Structure formats: C-alpha cells, structure tokens
Tab-separated table of C-alpha atoms in Angstrom:
chain	number	residue	atom	x	y	z
O	186	MET	CA	-0.137	0.280	-0.104
O	187	ASN	CA	1.508	3.559	-1.358
O	188	ARG	CA	1.390	5.195	1.880
O	189	ARG	CA	1.422	9.931	2.288
O	190	VAL	CA	3.349	11.914	1.553
O	191	THR	CA	5.353	13.808	3.994
O	192	ILE	CA	7.655	17.337	4.070
O	193	THR	CA	10.580	14.878	4.842
O	194	ASP	CA	9.767	13.298	2.192
O	195	VAL	CA	10.045	16.694	0.027
O	196	ALA	CA	12.901	17.918	1.483
O	197	GLU	CA	15.292	14.690	1.614
O	198	ALA	CA	14.088	14.873	-2.675
O	199	ALA	CA	14.888	18.323	-2.504
O	200	GLY	CA	17.970	18.146	-0.410
O	201	VAL	CA	17.369	20.479	1.718
O	202	SER	CA	15.930	21.375	6.042
O	203	VAL	CA	12.492	20.353	6.405
O	204	ALA	CA	12.056	23.941	7.643
O	205	THR	CA	12.685	24.641	4.736
O	206	VAL	CA	10.083	23.368	1.971
O	207	SER	CA	7.915	24.423	5.473
O	208	LYS	CA	9.335	28.150	4.668
O	209	VAL	CA	8.163	27.471	0.739
O	210	ILE	CA	4.650	26.196	1.566
O	211	ASN	CA	4.091	28.608	3.621
O	212	ALA	CA	5.637	31.403	1.077
O	213	ARG	CA	7.680	33.012	3.858
O	214	TYR	CA	10.479	34.819	2.932
O	215	GLY	CA	14.699	33.773	3.305
O	216	VAL	CA	15.087	31.199	0.967
O	217	ALA	CA	16.509	31.300	-2.533
O	218	ALA	CA	14.798	31.387	-5.752
O	219	ALA	CA	16.643	28.770	-7.093
O	220	THR	CA	15.508	26.626	-3.752
O	221	THR	CA	12.070	27.203	-3.849
O	222	SER	CA	11.384	26.571	-8.092
O	223	ARG	CA	13.525	23.379	-6.746
O	224	VAL	CA	11.511	21.963	-3.836
O	225	GLN	CA	7.809	23.760	-5.790
O	226	GLU	CA	9.033	20.855	-8.864
O	227	VAL	CA	9.514	18.538	-5.812
O	228	ILE	CA	5.864	19.072	-4.845
O	229	GLU	CA	4.885	18.932	-7.956
O	230	GLN	CA	6.584	15.680	-8.896
O	231	LEU	CA	5.415	14.034	-5.809
O	232	GLY	CA	2.390	15.230	-5.651
O	233	TYR	CA	2.454	16.378	-2.033
O	234	GLU	CA	-0.587	18.530	0.269
O	235	SER	CA	-0.247	19.394	3.536
O	236	SER	CA	-2.825	17.727	5.639
O	237	LEU	CA	-5.800	19.571	6.794
O	238	VAL	CA	-5.673	19.533	10.375
O	239	ALA	CA	-1.472	20.405	10.107
O	240	ARG	CA	-3.127	23.160	7.593
O	241	SER	CA	-4.793	24.462	10.424
O	242	MET	CA	-2.654	23.955	13.551
O	243	ARG	CA	-0.190	27.029	11.645
O	244	SER	CA	-3.053	29.357	9.709
O	245	HIS	CA	-5.572	28.254	11.921
O	246	ARG	CA	-7.647	28.325	8.763
O	247	THR	CA	-8.117	25.403	6.590
O	248	ASN	CA	-10.052	26.786	3.631
O	249	VAL	CA	-12.630	24.068	4.291
O	250	ILE	CA	-16.024	24.467	3.729
O	251	GLY	CA	-18.461	21.228	5.383
O	252	ILE	CA	-22.444	20.031	3.592
O	253	LEU	CA	-23.508	18.729	7.018
O	254	VAL	CA	-26.135	16.407	5.485
O	255	ALA	CA	-28.241	13.730	7.768
O	256	GLU	CA	-27.931	11.269	4.796
O	257	PHE	CA	-27.523	11.808	0.410
O	258	GLU	CA	-30.060	11.899	-1.037
O	259	PRO	CA	-31.944	13.189	-4.088
O	260	PHE	CA	-32.223	16.997	-1.713
O	261	SER	CA	-29.590	16.957	-0.058
O	262	THR	CA	-27.592	16.568	-3.896
O	263	GLU	CA	-28.792	18.892	-5.742
O	264	ILE	CA	-28.549	21.827	-2.660
O	265	LEU	CA	-24.002	20.136	-2.797
O	266	LYS	CA	-24.263	20.281	-6.741
O	267	GLY	CA	-25.462	23.949	-6.267
O	268	ALA	CA	-22.937	24.741	-3.660
O	269	GLY	CA	-20.014	23.445	-5.328
O	270	ARG	CA	-20.701	25.380	-8.084
O	271	ALA	CA	-20.576	28.607	-5.936
O	272	LEU	CA	-17.405	27.549	-4.164
O	273	ALA	CA	-15.702	27.817	-8.013
O	274	LYS	CA	-12.576	29.811	-7.252
O	275	THR	CA	-13.369	31.355	-3.860
O	276	GLY	CA	-10.476	29.831	-2.377
O	277	TYR	CA	-12.075	27.387	-0.761
O	278	GLU	CA	-12.784	23.475	-1.266
O	279	LEU	CA	-15.268	21.774	-0.097
O	280	LEU	CA	-15.908	18.797	2.331
O	281	ALA	CA	-19.201	16.336	2.289
O	282	TYR	CA	-20.184	14.252	5.819
O	283	THR	CA	-22.910	12.294	6.807
O	284	GLY	CA	-22.468	10.209	9.906
O	285	ALA	CA	-23.354	6.901	7.908
O	286	SER	CA	-24.382	4.880	10.342
O	287	GLN	CA	-24.841	7.045	12.784
O	288	SER	CA	-26.805	9.767	10.785
O	289	GLY	CA	-29.887	10.934	11.041
O	290	GLY	CA	-31.829	11.327	14.506
O	291	PRO	CA	-31.959	14.439	16.925
O	292	GLY	CA	-28.259	16.931	17.205
O	293	TRP	CA	-26.714	14.734	14.947
O	294	GLU	CA	-25.902	18.357	12.615
O	295	ARG	CA	-24.556	19.172	16.623
O	296	ARG	CA	-22.316	15.500	16.763
O	297	TYR	CA	-21.382	15.938	12.992
O	298	LEU	CA	-20.227	19.745	13.699
O	299	SER	CA	-18.467	18.784	17.302
O	300	ARG	CA	-15.632	16.241	15.030
O	301	LEU	CA	-14.948	18.344	12.157
O	302	SER	CA	-15.431	22.045	13.140
O	303	GLY	CA	-11.836	23.938	13.940
O	304	THR	CA	-9.480	21.213	12.909
O	305	LEU	CA	-11.068	20.442	9.983
O	306	ILE	CA	-14.084	23.003	8.232
O	307	ASP	CA	-13.410	26.382	8.691
O	308	GLY	CA	-17.657	26.954	8.404
O	309	ALA	CA	-20.245	25.073	7.421
O	310	LEU	CA	-23.484	24.574	5.722
O	311	ILE	CA	-25.674	21.843	7.604
O	312	VAL	CA	-28.981	20.361	5.878
O	313	THR	CA	-32.187	20.067	7.278
O	314	PRO	CA	-31.012	20.273	10.111
O	315	THR	CA	-33.429	19.306	13.317
O	316	VAL	CA	-31.892	21.707	16.154
O	317	VAL	CA	-30.474	25.356	15.042
O	318	ASP	CA	-28.830	26.785	18.848
O	319	ALA	CA	-25.034	24.312	17.997
O	320	ASN	CA	-23.019	26.750	18.845
O	321	VAL	CA	-19.358	25.415	18.008
O	322	GLY	CA	-17.711	28.307	17.359
O	323	ILE	CA	-17.263	28.361	13.400
O	324	PRO	CA	-19.893	30.462	11.221
O	325	VAL	CA	-22.931	27.698	10.555
O	326	VAL	CA	-25.622	28.067	7.565
O	327	ALA	CA	-28.878	26.400	7.850
O	328	ILE	CA	-31.168	25.647	4.072
O	329	ASP	CA	-34.336	24.255	5.612
O	330	PRO	CA	-33.750	23.858	8.976
O	331	HIS	CA	-36.309	21.666	10.490
O	332	GLU	CA	-38.558	24.369	12.853
O	333	GLY	CA	-37.103	26.538	10.789
O	334	PRO	CA	-35.953	30.229	10.843
O	335	LEU	CA	-35.090	30.000	13.624
O	336	GLY	CA	-31.091	30.150	15.076
O	337	PRO	CA	-28.531	30.231	12.812
O	338	PRO	CA	-28.934	32.000	9.218
O	339	THR	CA	-31.060	30.521	6.915
O	340	VAL	CA	-31.909	29.794	3.394
O	341	ASP	CA	-35.619	28.015	2.154
O	342	SER	CA	-37.645	27.950	-0.617
O	343	ASP	CA	-41.410	29.591	-0.466
O	344	ASN	CA	-43.120	26.531	0.358
O	345	LEU	CA	-46.428	27.302	1.070
O	346	THR	CA	-46.777	29.415	-2.064
O	347	GLY	CA	-45.535	25.979	-3.797
O	348	ALA	CA	-47.812	24.265	-2.761
O	349	LEU	CA	-50.450	26.375	-3.406
O	350	LEU	CA	-49.689	26.518	-6.760
O	351	ALA	CA	-49.881	23.005	-7.239
O	352	THR	CA	-53.270	22.694	-6.204
O	353	ARG	CA	-54.641	25.705	-7.278
O	354	HIS	CA	-53.600	24.205	-10.864
O	355	LEU	CA	-55.634	21.015	-9.108
O	356	ALA	CA	-58.431	22.248	-8.449
O	357	GLU	CA	-58.381	24.611	-12.318
O	358	LEU	CA	-58.054	21.226	-14.704
O	359	GLY	CA	-61.384	20.568	-12.553
O	360	HIS	CA	-60.366	18.251	-9.617
O	361	ARG	CA	-62.068	18.342	-6.660
O	362	ARG	CA	-61.670	15.079	-4.763
O	363	ILE	CA	-58.171	16.356	-4.021
O	364	GLY	CA	-55.767	13.849	-2.243
O	365	PHE	CA	-52.398	14.942	-0.377
O	366	ILE	CA	-49.554	13.161	0.785
O	367	ALA	CA	-48.329	14.741	3.776
O	368	GLY	CA	-44.491	15.118	4.318
O	369	ARG	CA	-42.549	15.107	7.951
O	370	GLU	CA	-44.880	15.373	11.138
O	371	ASP	CA	-40.609	17.376	12.232
O	372	LEU	CA	-40.928	19.675	8.668
O	373	ALA	CA	-41.788	23.150	9.270
O	374	SER	CA	-41.425	23.171	4.931
O	375	SER	CA	-43.641	20.164	5.391
O	376	ALA	CA	-46.473	21.610	7.357
O	377	LEU	CA	-46.735	25.344	4.881
O	378	ARG	CA	-46.436	22.140	1.626
O	379	GLU	CA	-50.518	20.931	3.413
O	380	ALA	CA	-51.147	24.300	4.922
O	381	GLY	CA	-50.557	25.805	1.196
O	382	TYR	CA	-52.597	22.712	0.236
O	383	ARG	CA	-55.550	23.368	2.469
O	384	GLN	CA	-55.192	27.161	1.196
O	385	GLY	CA	-55.948	26.363	-2.486
O	386	LEU	CA	-58.005	24.341	-1.530
O	387	ASP	CA	-59.966	27.036	0.205
O	388	GLU	CA	-59.442	29.308	-2.597
O	389	ALA	CA	-61.621	26.305	-4.495
O	390	LYS	CA	-64.227	26.509	-2.311
O	391	ILE	CA	-63.480	22.680	-2.033
O	392	PRO	CA	-64.215	21.815	1.643
O	393	TYR	CA	-61.412	20.038	3.515
O	394	ASP	CA	-62.104	16.567	3.213
O	395	PRO	CA	-59.443	14.171	6.307
O	396	ASP	CA	-60.023	11.196	4.817
O	397	LEU	CA	-58.214	12.198	1.865
O	398	VAL	CA	-54.732	13.342	3.602
O	399	ARG	CA	-52.197	10.721	4.599
O	400	SER	CA	-48.807	10.912	5.862
O	401	GLY	CA	-45.983	10.222	3.498
O	402	ASP	CA	-43.378	11.443	5.926
O	403	TYR	CA	-41.231	12.056	2.106
O	404	GLN	CA	-39.914	8.381	1.796
O	405	LEU	CA	-40.947	6.432	-1.715
O	406	ASP	CA	-42.126	3.109	0.953
O	407	SER	CA	-44.587	4.909	3.346
O	408	SER	CA	-45.602	6.793	0.159
O	409	ARG	CA	-46.794	3.321	-1.280
O	410	SER	CA	-48.541	2.869	1.121
O	411	SER	CA	-49.648	6.045	2.154
O	412	ALA	CA	-51.154	6.832	-2.220
O	413	ALA	CA	-52.280	3.115	-1.758
O	414	GLU	CA	-54.785	3.657	0.772
O	415	LEU	CA	-56.015	6.600	-0.841
O	416	LEU	CA	-56.557	5.205	-3.837
O	417	ASN	CA	-58.872	2.387	-2.671
O	418	LEU	CA	-61.019	4.000	-1.044
O	419	PRO	CA	-64.682	3.012	-2.358
O	420	ASP	CA	-64.568	7.489	-3.453
O	421	ARG	CA	-61.166	7.372	-4.765
O	422	PRO	CA	-58.935	11.057	-5.584
O	423	THR	CA	-58.691	12.053	-8.987
O	424	ALA	CA	-55.958	13.598	-8.278
O	425	LEU	CA	-53.284	13.423	-5.616
O	426	PHE	CA	-50.515	16.233	-4.648
O	427	ALA	CA	-47.590	15.040	-2.884
O	428	ALA	CA	-45.786	16.448	-0.874
O	429	ASN	CA	-42.190	15.807	-2.622
O	430	ASP	CA	-41.307	14.380	-6.231
O	431	ILE	CA	-40.397	10.903	-4.369
O	432	SER	CA	-43.464	10.771	-3.152
O	433	ALA	CA	-45.123	11.052	-5.786
O	434	ILE	CA	-43.473	8.790	-7.364
O	435	GLY	CA	-44.126	5.633	-4.962
O	436	ALA	CA	-47.385	7.579	-6.019
O	437	MET	CA	-47.679	6.835	-9.377
O	438	GLU	CA	-45.879	3.016	-9.146
O	439	VAL	CA	-49.516	2.199	-7.145
O	440	ALA	CA	-51.666	3.675	-9.446
O	441	GLU	CA	-50.262	2.271	-12.559
O	442	SER	CA	-49.738	-1.391	-10.587
O	443	MET	CA	-53.965	-0.848	-9.959
O	444	GLY	CA	-53.926	-0.200	-13.511
O	445	LEU	CA	-54.835	3.577	-13.158
O	446	ARG	CA	-53.553	5.223	-16.094
O	447	ILE	CA	-52.278	8.182	-15.711
O	448	PRO	CA	-53.380	11.100	-15.997
O	449	ASP	CA	-56.166	9.410	-17.778
O	450	ASP	CA	-57.280	8.123	-14.264
O	451	LEU	CA	-55.407	10.255	-12.318
O	452	SER	CA	-53.515	13.189	-11.900
O	453	ILE	CA	-50.641	13.567	-9.942
O	454	VAL	CA	-48.559	16.857	-8.203
O	455	GLY	CA	-45.341	16.605	-7.311
O	456	PHE	CA	-42.832	18.981	-4.982
O	457	ASP	CA	-38.654	19.172	-5.594
O	458	ASP	CA	-38.643	19.012	-9.612
O	459	ILE	CA	-35.054	16.732	-8.528
O	460	PRO	CA	-34.137	15.476	-11.584
O	461	GLU	CA	-35.487	11.521	-10.863
O	462	SER	CA	-39.294	13.512	-12.146
O	463	MET	CA	-37.818	13.752	-15.988
O	464	ALA	CA	-37.814	10.469	-15.766
O	465	THR	CA	-40.904	9.467	-14.910
O	466	THR	CA	-43.419	7.534	-17.375
O	467	PRO	CA	-45.001	10.387	-18.354
O	468	GLN	CA	-42.629	12.948	-16.314
O	469	LEU	CA	-43.884	14.984	-13.080
O	470	THR	CA	-45.272	17.752	-12.797
O	471	THR	CA	-44.164	19.136	-9.849
O	472	ILE	CA	-43.290	22.900	-8.035
O	473	HIS	CA	-39.820	23.305	-9.318
O	474	GLN	CA	-38.244	24.193	-5.938
O	475	PRO	CA	-34.659	26.265	-6.393
O	476	ILE	CA	-32.257	23.965	-5.059
O	477	GLN	CA	-29.327	23.708	-6.525
O	478	ALA	CA	-29.446	27.779	-5.525
O	479	MET	CA	-30.301	27.535	-2.345
O	480	GLY	CA	-26.754	25.746	-1.941
O	481	ALA	CA	-25.536	28.515	-3.235
O	482	ALA	CA	-27.115	30.872	-1.751
O	483	GLY	CA	-26.384	29.746	2.032
O	484	ILE	CA	-22.252	29.415	0.392
O	485	ALA	CA	-22.951	33.144	-0.530
O	486	MET	CA	-24.074	33.927	3.058
O	487	LEU	CA	-21.641	31.762	4.768
O	488	ILE	CA	-18.413	33.423	2.335
O	489	ASP	CA	-19.191	36.334	3.876
O	490	LEU	CA	-19.445	35.244	7.422
O	491	LEU	CA	-16.224	33.731	7.021
O	492	ASP	CA	-15.393	37.410	5.658
O	493	GLY	CA	-16.643	39.001	8.727
O	494	ASN	CA	-19.404	40.651	7.439
O	495	PRO	CA	-22.803	39.962	8.311
O	496	PRO	CA	-25.428	39.539	6.104
O	497	GLU	CA	-28.088	41.041	5.161
O	498	SER	CA	-30.610	39.256	6.168
O	499	THR	CA	-30.514	36.166	7.308
O	500	LEU	CA	-32.763	34.546	5.528
O	501	VAL	CA	-33.169	34.125	2.336
O	502	ARG	CA	-35.544	32.402	1.237
O	503	LEU	CA	-36.188	31.725	-2.784
O	504	PRO	CA	-39.572	31.077	-5.076
O	505	THR	CA	-41.290	28.104	-6.422
O	506	SER	CA	-42.546	28.079	-9.368
O	507	LEU	CA	-45.161	25.253	-11.137
O	508	VAL	CA	-44.040	22.748	-14.020
O	509	VAL	CA	-47.061	21.067	-15.418
O	510	ARG	CA	-45.263	18.012	-17.430
O	511	GLY	CA	-47.157	15.743	-18.292
O	512	THR	CA	-49.104	13.841	-15.070
O	513	THR	CA	-51.955	16.252	-14.735
O	514	ARG	CA	-54.659	16.996	-16.661
O	515	ALA	CA	-58.273	18.113	-17.204
O	516	ILE	CA	-60.763	16.234	-15.384
C-alpha cells in the first residue's frame, strides 16, 4: 500500500531541510529563488499535500467548508451541486459529510459539527438540521431547518406558495377530490406545504376532507402505502398532490400497479423538481424548488460570515413555481 507523501519526503528529495520546505509551502521569506523553484518542482512530482489538520494548526484556517447532511438523498445531492458550483474560484474547498450508520436522529448536526469544526472546516452548511442552537465556534448556515428560520442564518424556499400553486393547478383542471400525501410531521417545510394545500382547497371552495390526507414522511415506501390507502377508498381521489417528488413517484408506481392510467384516470403533482421527476413516464408535473440555488445562496452567506461581513438578512427565501409536465390533465 502506498503511504502518504510527507514534508520529510519532500525535503529529502529536494536536498533541503524540512524548515526550508515549510517556508516554501507557507510563502515565507529567506529562501533563494532557485531553491524555491526546486522545492516546488519536487512537491509537484511527489504529489505532496499538507494535511488539513496541519494546515489549520499553522494558520487556524483550513479553507474548507463543510456540508453536513443526515443522509445523501436527492434533495441534499442537489444542494451539494449548487454549493460546489458556488465555491468555484473562491479559494475554498468542499467537504461533504454524513455520519453513515449514525446519521439522522435529533441532534445529528451537533455530533457532526463537534467532529469537524476547528481542525477540518472553517464553516458549515447544515442541511435540514433538527436543531439550530449548535454553538461550535465556527460560522454555520442552515438550509431548510426542521423548525424554520429560528436560529442561524437560513436559506429556504417558499413552501406555502408552492403547495398553493400545486393545489390551484389541480382545482383549475376541474378536480374536486384532491388527495394529499404529506411530508414529515417534524419539518416546518412539511407543515407549510400542508397549509398551502388547505389554502388552495379553500380558494377553490373545496371542503377539506381529512380522509383524503395521509402521511408519506417524504419516503418512498411510506408514500406507496399512503397512496394505496387513498386509491383504495370507495370514492377515491381523482388527483394527488404529494409533498415531495419521491412521494409522487411512489404514488405513480402504486397507481400503475392498480391499472390506473396517468393522467387519464389520476393526476399527480409532486414538489422539488429533482432530476428524477423528468425520468418518470409520463414526466412528473411538480413544483420547482430552486434547490441548487439554495446551496449557492447558503455558500454566499457563509463566505460573508467567514470574511467578517454579517449578511444583510439572516433569511434568504427563494421562490417556487409550477412546472407542468405529463402527469396532470383536465378531468
């Protein structure tokens, strides 16, 4: 097994002292130009990289931003894409981290931050954190926190308006029995999406019927079970609004297994507009949430904090919009 190249290896190969290599790496005075050139050439040849820990001990900065997630799923993956693009040419590197078998559960972000802050990362984006009072001595920005924008600087999207647009779209197509597959009960975004659903019904003068609401928990299996319950009702809904695209995709699978044609027999709207929403047949009508832009906005806010510039606002809320594709039609 190849071992890591060390600063001692560089010194030996260049025929200089470790102190001289250190001066070259840290751009300090006192090294002849020819020696500097030789050391840099050896560093390039050997592929030497100083460790993050060593870097932080020298400068108290690692130039690394962490993105902490409970798990890697479509939403957090899109956040990572946006954050990665936003970091280009900033001088910062990106570290994506999850606790694997210990992921999730209340307080996961506190555990992750305590492991990484101070020696590995200079600041962190935490995606859908369960708590927002983690005081770890580094700047933190929250993306779509469970309890809403109550703690650190926050980026989210207009969940209520998005859900209203989805329900309004179905009502304008003539649907009166519109089922709803809700998200996780502990998430503020989920509560806002249900509020938007109810507001859309009220706007269309459709009575709210609790029998047409089930919890999908934002998970595929739970949403399949919820969709099956709704579609097996004696007077089943003619349309479903699912609180995220994964739930909508699960509902499509159940409907198709029951012999229902989409959108002829059942219209479905999702929420998120993840790439998977365009891989269904037909393609999923959904609410576009600018997830990559949320990641980019979080990075911009975090860099401002790292530079000692408090953001103008501690909340960035991005707009949502309806994307009509193939899973909805007039009744």
